């Protein structure tokens, strides 16, 4: 059986000291080891298929190199699980592993989930939610480096940094895309009024119209809900029995399922998408947006990017506790931009 490579083997191959190998592979090379030497060490480690002994490393550093993640229902979500995927990518790249506990939307289980992870000696904690929402932060999260993803501290004096999507800019860019295509009669199906994301997306919609000097018609901003049938009924109210000159030429939706409902309503009324009506979604939901006919133009939520940004921030706190204090001084919020995905459901304004 071939002998497993050691740190000394890597040092000999790279022409450096064993301590230099330890510094570089433990993430402390910058400022201690020359850039050229760092590159040689990483290449030698790859050539020899060398990996540090995780148990020995934990004992030396007094760290478990484990990150605990608590989610409300992200693990079973059709698309928000990408937040955890992005976080896990960053954690593994830095030699950490993640352990996930899902509370299944039962807030009474938050504290026990956090305590269970703390009992496993995790180095840090992340809380992830499906959909943007306020969070009553479990007290145990204040005992170790912690960060929030897709949620924010609901206390009067927030203490934890949160990473969320830039919903205002997302709503603004969605409507802006329709304006660039020539649309001026734009309606907005805005989801459920109880969601913190909804007023932010509506604000972005209003901003885009204001920048184009187009008056906002309040009757064309409807709190519809989130499901396909909500989109269908909301669209029928705006389109059925309305003359072509009076109906909107484009409908922006607060999620992709609403957009599917709008497309069904258009089909019921004999309207062609996008020739007669352009439809804009939001989320870029897997197995919905790209497979809808016609394929849906939408704003992609930056789920993996949010998870990666939150994990990067958390690891910086773990490796350098002072970075958490500096981050708090500069603000407790990081907003990640959404991305416009143009497909076939939007087109030029129809002639009337």
GROMACS .gro file of N, CA, C and O in nm, residues 136-187:
model
  208
  136UNK      N    1  -3.607   3.613   1.515
  136UNK     CA    2  -3.574   3.624   1.657
  136UNK      C    3  -3.452   3.535   1.680
  136UNK      O    4  -3.463   3.413   1.688
  137UNK      N    5  -3.337   3.597   1.687
  137UNK     CA    6  -3.210   3.524   1.688
  137UNK      C    7  -3.199   3.437   1.814
  137UNK      O    8  -3.213   3.488   1.925
  138UNK      N    9  -3.176   3.306   1.799
  138UNK     CA   10  -3.153   3.221   1.916
  138UNK      C   11  -3.033   3.272   1.997
  138UNK      O   12  -2.930   3.310   1.941
  139UNK      N   13  -3.048   3.274   2.129
  139UNK     CA   14  -2.945   3.332   2.216
  139UNK      C   15  -2.809   3.264   2.198
  139UNK      O   16  -2.704   3.329   2.208
  140UNK      N   17  -2.810   3.134   2.171
  140UNK     CA   18  -2.685   3.061   2.158
  140UNK      C   19  -2.598   3.110   2.044
  140UNK      O   20  -2.477   3.092   2.045
  141UNK      N   21  -2.659   3.175   1.945
  141UNK     CA   22  -2.581   3.225   1.832
  141UNK      C   23  -2.491   3.341   1.871
  141UNK      O   24  -2.397   3.374   1.797
  142UNK      N   25  -2.516   3.401   1.987
  142UNK     CA   26  -2.433   3.512   2.031
  142UNK      C   27  -2.309   3.465   2.106
  142UNK      O   28  -2.224   3.546   2.142
  143UNK      N   29  -2.296   3.331   2.126
  143UNK     CA   30  -2.182   3.277   2.200
  143UNK      C   31  -2.065   3.238   2.110
  143UNK      O   32  -1.954   3.214   2.159
  144UNK      N   33  -2.090   3.229   1.980
  144UNK     CA   34  -1.984   3.195   1.885
  144UNK      C   35  -2.000   3.286   1.763
  144UNK      O   36  -2.104   3.350   1.746
  145UNK      N   37  -1.898   3.296   1.677
  145UNK     CA   38  -1.916   3.373   1.555
  145UNK      C   39  -2.038   3.323   1.477
  145UNK      O   40  -2.053   3.202   1.456
  146UNK      N   41  -2.126   3.414   1.437
  146UNK     CA   42  -2.250   3.374   1.371
  146UNK      C   43  -2.289   3.476   1.265
  146UNK      O   44  -2.252   3.594   1.273
  147UNK      N   45  -2.367   3.430   1.169
  147UNK     CA   46  -2.412   3.516   1.060
  147UNK      C   47  -2.549   3.469   1.015
  147UNK      O   48  -2.586   3.352   1.034
  148UNK      N   49  -2.627   3.560   0.954
  148UNK     CA   50  -2.761   3.529   0.905
  148UNK      C   51  -2.763   3.540   0.753
  148UNK      O   52  -2.702   3.629   0.695
  149UNK      N   53  -2.836   3.449   0.687
  149UNK     CA   54  -2.848   3.452   0.541
  149UNK      C   55  -2.995   3.447   0.502
  149UNK      O   56  -3.068   3.357   0.544
  150UNK      N   57  -3.037   3.546   0.425
  150UNK     CA   58  -3.175   3.560   0.378
  150UNK      C   59  -3.271   3.596   0.491
  150UNK      O   60  -3.392   3.582   0.476
  151UNK      N   61  -3.218   3.640   0.603
  151UNK     CA   62  -3.299   3.685   0.715
  151UNK      C   63  -3.220   3.791   0.791
  151UNK      O   64  -3.100   3.809   0.765
  152UNK      N   65  -3.285   3.860   0.884
  152UNK     CA   66  -3.218   3.967   0.957
  152UNK      C   67  -3.266   3.969   1.102
  152UNK      O   68  -3.378   3.926   1.133
  153UNK      N   69  -3.178   4.016   1.189
  153UNK     CA   70  -3.203   4.021   1.333
  153UNK      C   71  -3.320   4.113   1.362
  153UNK      O   72  -3.317   4.232   1.330
  154UNK      N   73  -3.425   4.058   1.425
  154UNK     CA   74  -3.548   4.133   1.452
  154UNK      C   75  -3.546   4.207   1.584
  154UNK      O   76  -3.644   4.271   1.621
  155UNK      N   77  -3.434   4.203   1.657
  155UNK     CA   78  -3.429   4.266   1.789
  155UNK      C   79  -3.412   4.417   1.777
  155UNK      O   80  -3.367   4.467   1.673
  156UNK      N   81  -3.445   4.492   1.883
  156UNK     CA   82  -3.428   4.639   1.879
  156UNK      C   83  -3.282   4.681   1.858
  156UNK      O   84  -3.256   4.786   1.800
  157UNK      N   85  -3.189   4.599   1.905
  157UNK     CA   86  -3.046   4.629   1.889
  157UNK      C   87  -2.978   4.509   1.821
  157UNK      O   88  -2.918   4.425   1.889
  158UNK      N   89  -2.987   4.499   1.690
  158UNK     CA   90  -2.930   4.384   1.618
  158UNK      C   91  -2.779   4.372   1.644
  158UNK      O   92  -2.709   4.472   1.654
  159UNK      N   93  -2.733   4.246   1.653
  159UNK     CA   94  -2.591   4.221   1.678
  159UNK      C   95  -2.524   4.138   1.569
  159UNK      O   96  -2.402   4.139   1.559
  160UNK      N   97  -2.604   4.066   1.490
  160UNK     CA   98  -2.546   3.976   1.391
  160UNK      C   99  -2.555   4.034   1.250
  160UNK      O  100  -2.656   4.096   1.213
  161UNK      N  101  -2.450   4.011   1.173
  161UNK     CA  102  -2.448   4.055   1.034
  161UNK      C  103  -2.542   3.966   0.953
  161UNK      O  104  -2.552   3.846   0.976
  162UNK      N  105  -2.611   4.027   0.856
  162UNK     CA  106  -2.698   3.949   0.769
  162UNK      C  107  -2.665   3.976   0.623
  162UNK      O  108  -2.623   4.086   0.585
  163UNK      N  109  -2.687   3.872   0.540
  163UNK     CA  110  -2.664   3.879   0.396
  163UNK      C  111  -2.798   3.854   0.329
  163UNK      O  112  -2.858   3.747   0.348
  164UNK      N  113  -2.847   3.951   0.252
  164UNK     CA  114  -2.979   3.942   0.191
  164UNK      C  115  -2.973   3.987   0.045
  164UNK      O  116  -2.879   4.055   0.005
  165UNK      N  117  -3.075   3.952  -0.036
  165UNK     CA  118  -3.078   4.001  -0.174
  165UNK      C  119  -3.116   4.149  -0.178
  165UNK      O  120  -3.190   4.197  -0.092
  166UNK      N  121  -3.066   4.219  -0.278
  166UNK     CA  122  -3.102   4.359  -0.297
  166UNK      C  123  -3.236   4.364  -0.371
  166UNK      O  124  -3.241   4.376  -0.494
  167UNK      N  125  -3.344   4.356  -0.295
  167UNK     CA  126  -3.477   4.345  -0.353
  167UNK      C  127  -3.522   4.474  -0.422
  167UNK      O  128  -3.593   4.469  -0.523
  168UNK      N  129  -3.484   4.589  -0.368
  168UNK     CA  130  -3.525   4.715  -0.431
  168UNK      C  131  -3.465   4.726  -0.571
  168UNK      O  132  -3.536   4.755  -0.669
  169UNK      N  133  -3.336   4.701  -0.582
  169UNK     CA  134  -3.271   4.706  -0.713
  169UNK      C  135  -3.327   4.599  -0.806
  169UNK      O  136  -3.338   4.621  -0.928
  170UNK      N  137  -3.365   4.484  -0.749
  170UNK     CA  138  -3.423   4.379  -0.832
  170UNK      C  139  -3.555   4.421  -0.893
  170UNK      O  140  -3.580   4.402  -1.013
  171UNK      N  141  -3.644   4.479  -0.811
  171UNK     CA  142  -3.771   4.527  -0.863
  171UNK      C  143  -3.753   4.639  -0.963
  171UNK      O  144  -3.824   4.648  -1.065
  172UNK      N  145  -3.657   4.724  -0.937
  172UNK     CA  146  -3.627   4.836  -1.028
  172UNK      C  147  -3.577   4.785  -1.162
  172UNK      O  148  -3.619   4.833  -1.268
  173UNK      N  149  -3.487   4.686  -1.161
  173UNK     CA  150  -3.432   4.636  -1.286
  173UNK      C  151  -3.535   4.557  -1.365
  173UNK      O  152  -3.537   4.561  -1.489
  174UNK      N  153  -3.625   4.486  -1.295
  174UNK     CA  154  -3.730   4.411  -1.363
  174UNK      C  155  -3.820   4.504  -1.443
  174UNK      O  156  -3.846   4.483  -1.563
  175UNK      N  157  -3.868   4.609  -1.379
  175UNK     CA  158  -3.953   4.706  -1.449
  175UNK      C  159  -3.872   4.784  -1.552
  175UNK      O  160  -3.921   4.815  -1.661
  176UNK      N  161  -3.746   4.813  -1.520
  176UNK     CA  162  -3.660   4.883  -1.614
  176UNK      C  163  -3.643   4.806  -1.744
  176UNK      O  164  -3.636   4.865  -1.853
  177UNK      N  165  -3.636   4.673  -1.736
  177UNK     CA  166  -3.625   4.591  -1.856
  177UNK      C  167  -3.747   4.610  -1.945
  177UNK      O  168  -3.735   4.625  -2.068
  178UNK      N  169  -3.865   4.613  -1.886
  178UNK     CA  170  -3.988   4.632  -1.963
  178UNK      C  171  -3.993   4.773  -2.023
  178UNK      O  172  -4.036   4.791  -2.137
  179UNK      N  173  -3.947   4.871  -1.948
  179UNK     CA  174  -3.943   5.008  -2.000
  179UNK      C  175  -3.850   5.019  -2.120
  179UNK      O  176  -3.880   5.088  -2.219
  180UNK      N  177  -3.738   4.949  -2.115
  180UNK     CA  178  -3.643   4.954  -2.227
  180UNK      C  179  -3.701   4.893  -2.354
  180UNK      O  180  -3.662   4.928  -2.465
  181UNK      N  181  -3.798   4.802  -2.336
  181UNK     CA  182  -3.864   4.741  -2.452
  181UNK      C  183  -3.975   4.830  -2.506
  181UNK      O  184  -4.040   4.793  -2.606
  182UNK      N  185  -3.999   4.944  -2.442
  182UNK     CA  186  -4.099   5.038  -2.490
  182UNK      C  187  -4.230   5.037  -2.415
  182UNK      O  188  -4.320   5.115  -2.445
  183UNK      N  189  -4.244   4.950  -2.316
  183UNK     CA  190  -4.370   4.941  -2.242
  183UNK      C  191  -4.388   5.062  -2.150
  183UNK      O  192  -4.293   5.106  -2.084
  184UNK      N  193  -4.509   5.112  -2.145
  184UNK     CA  194  -4.543   5.221  -2.055
  184UNK      C  195  -4.664   5.185  -1.968
  184UNK      O  196  -4.685   5.244  -1.863
  185UNK      N  197  -4.743   5.090  -2.014
  185UNK     CA  198  -4.860   5.043  -1.938
  185UNK      C  199  -4.820   4.912  -1.870
  185UNK      O  200  -4.839   4.803  -1.924
  186UNK      N  201  -4.760   4.924  -1.752
  186UNK     CA  202  -4.702   4.808  -1.682
  186UNK      C  203  -4.776   4.785  -1.550
  186UNK      O  204  -4.789   4.877  -1.469
  187UNK      N  205  -4.822   4.663  -1.529
  187UNK     CA  206  -4.887   4.626  -1.403
  187UNK      C  207  -4.788   4.544  -1.320
  187UNK      O  208  -4.690   4.490  -1.371
   0.00000   0.00000   0.00000
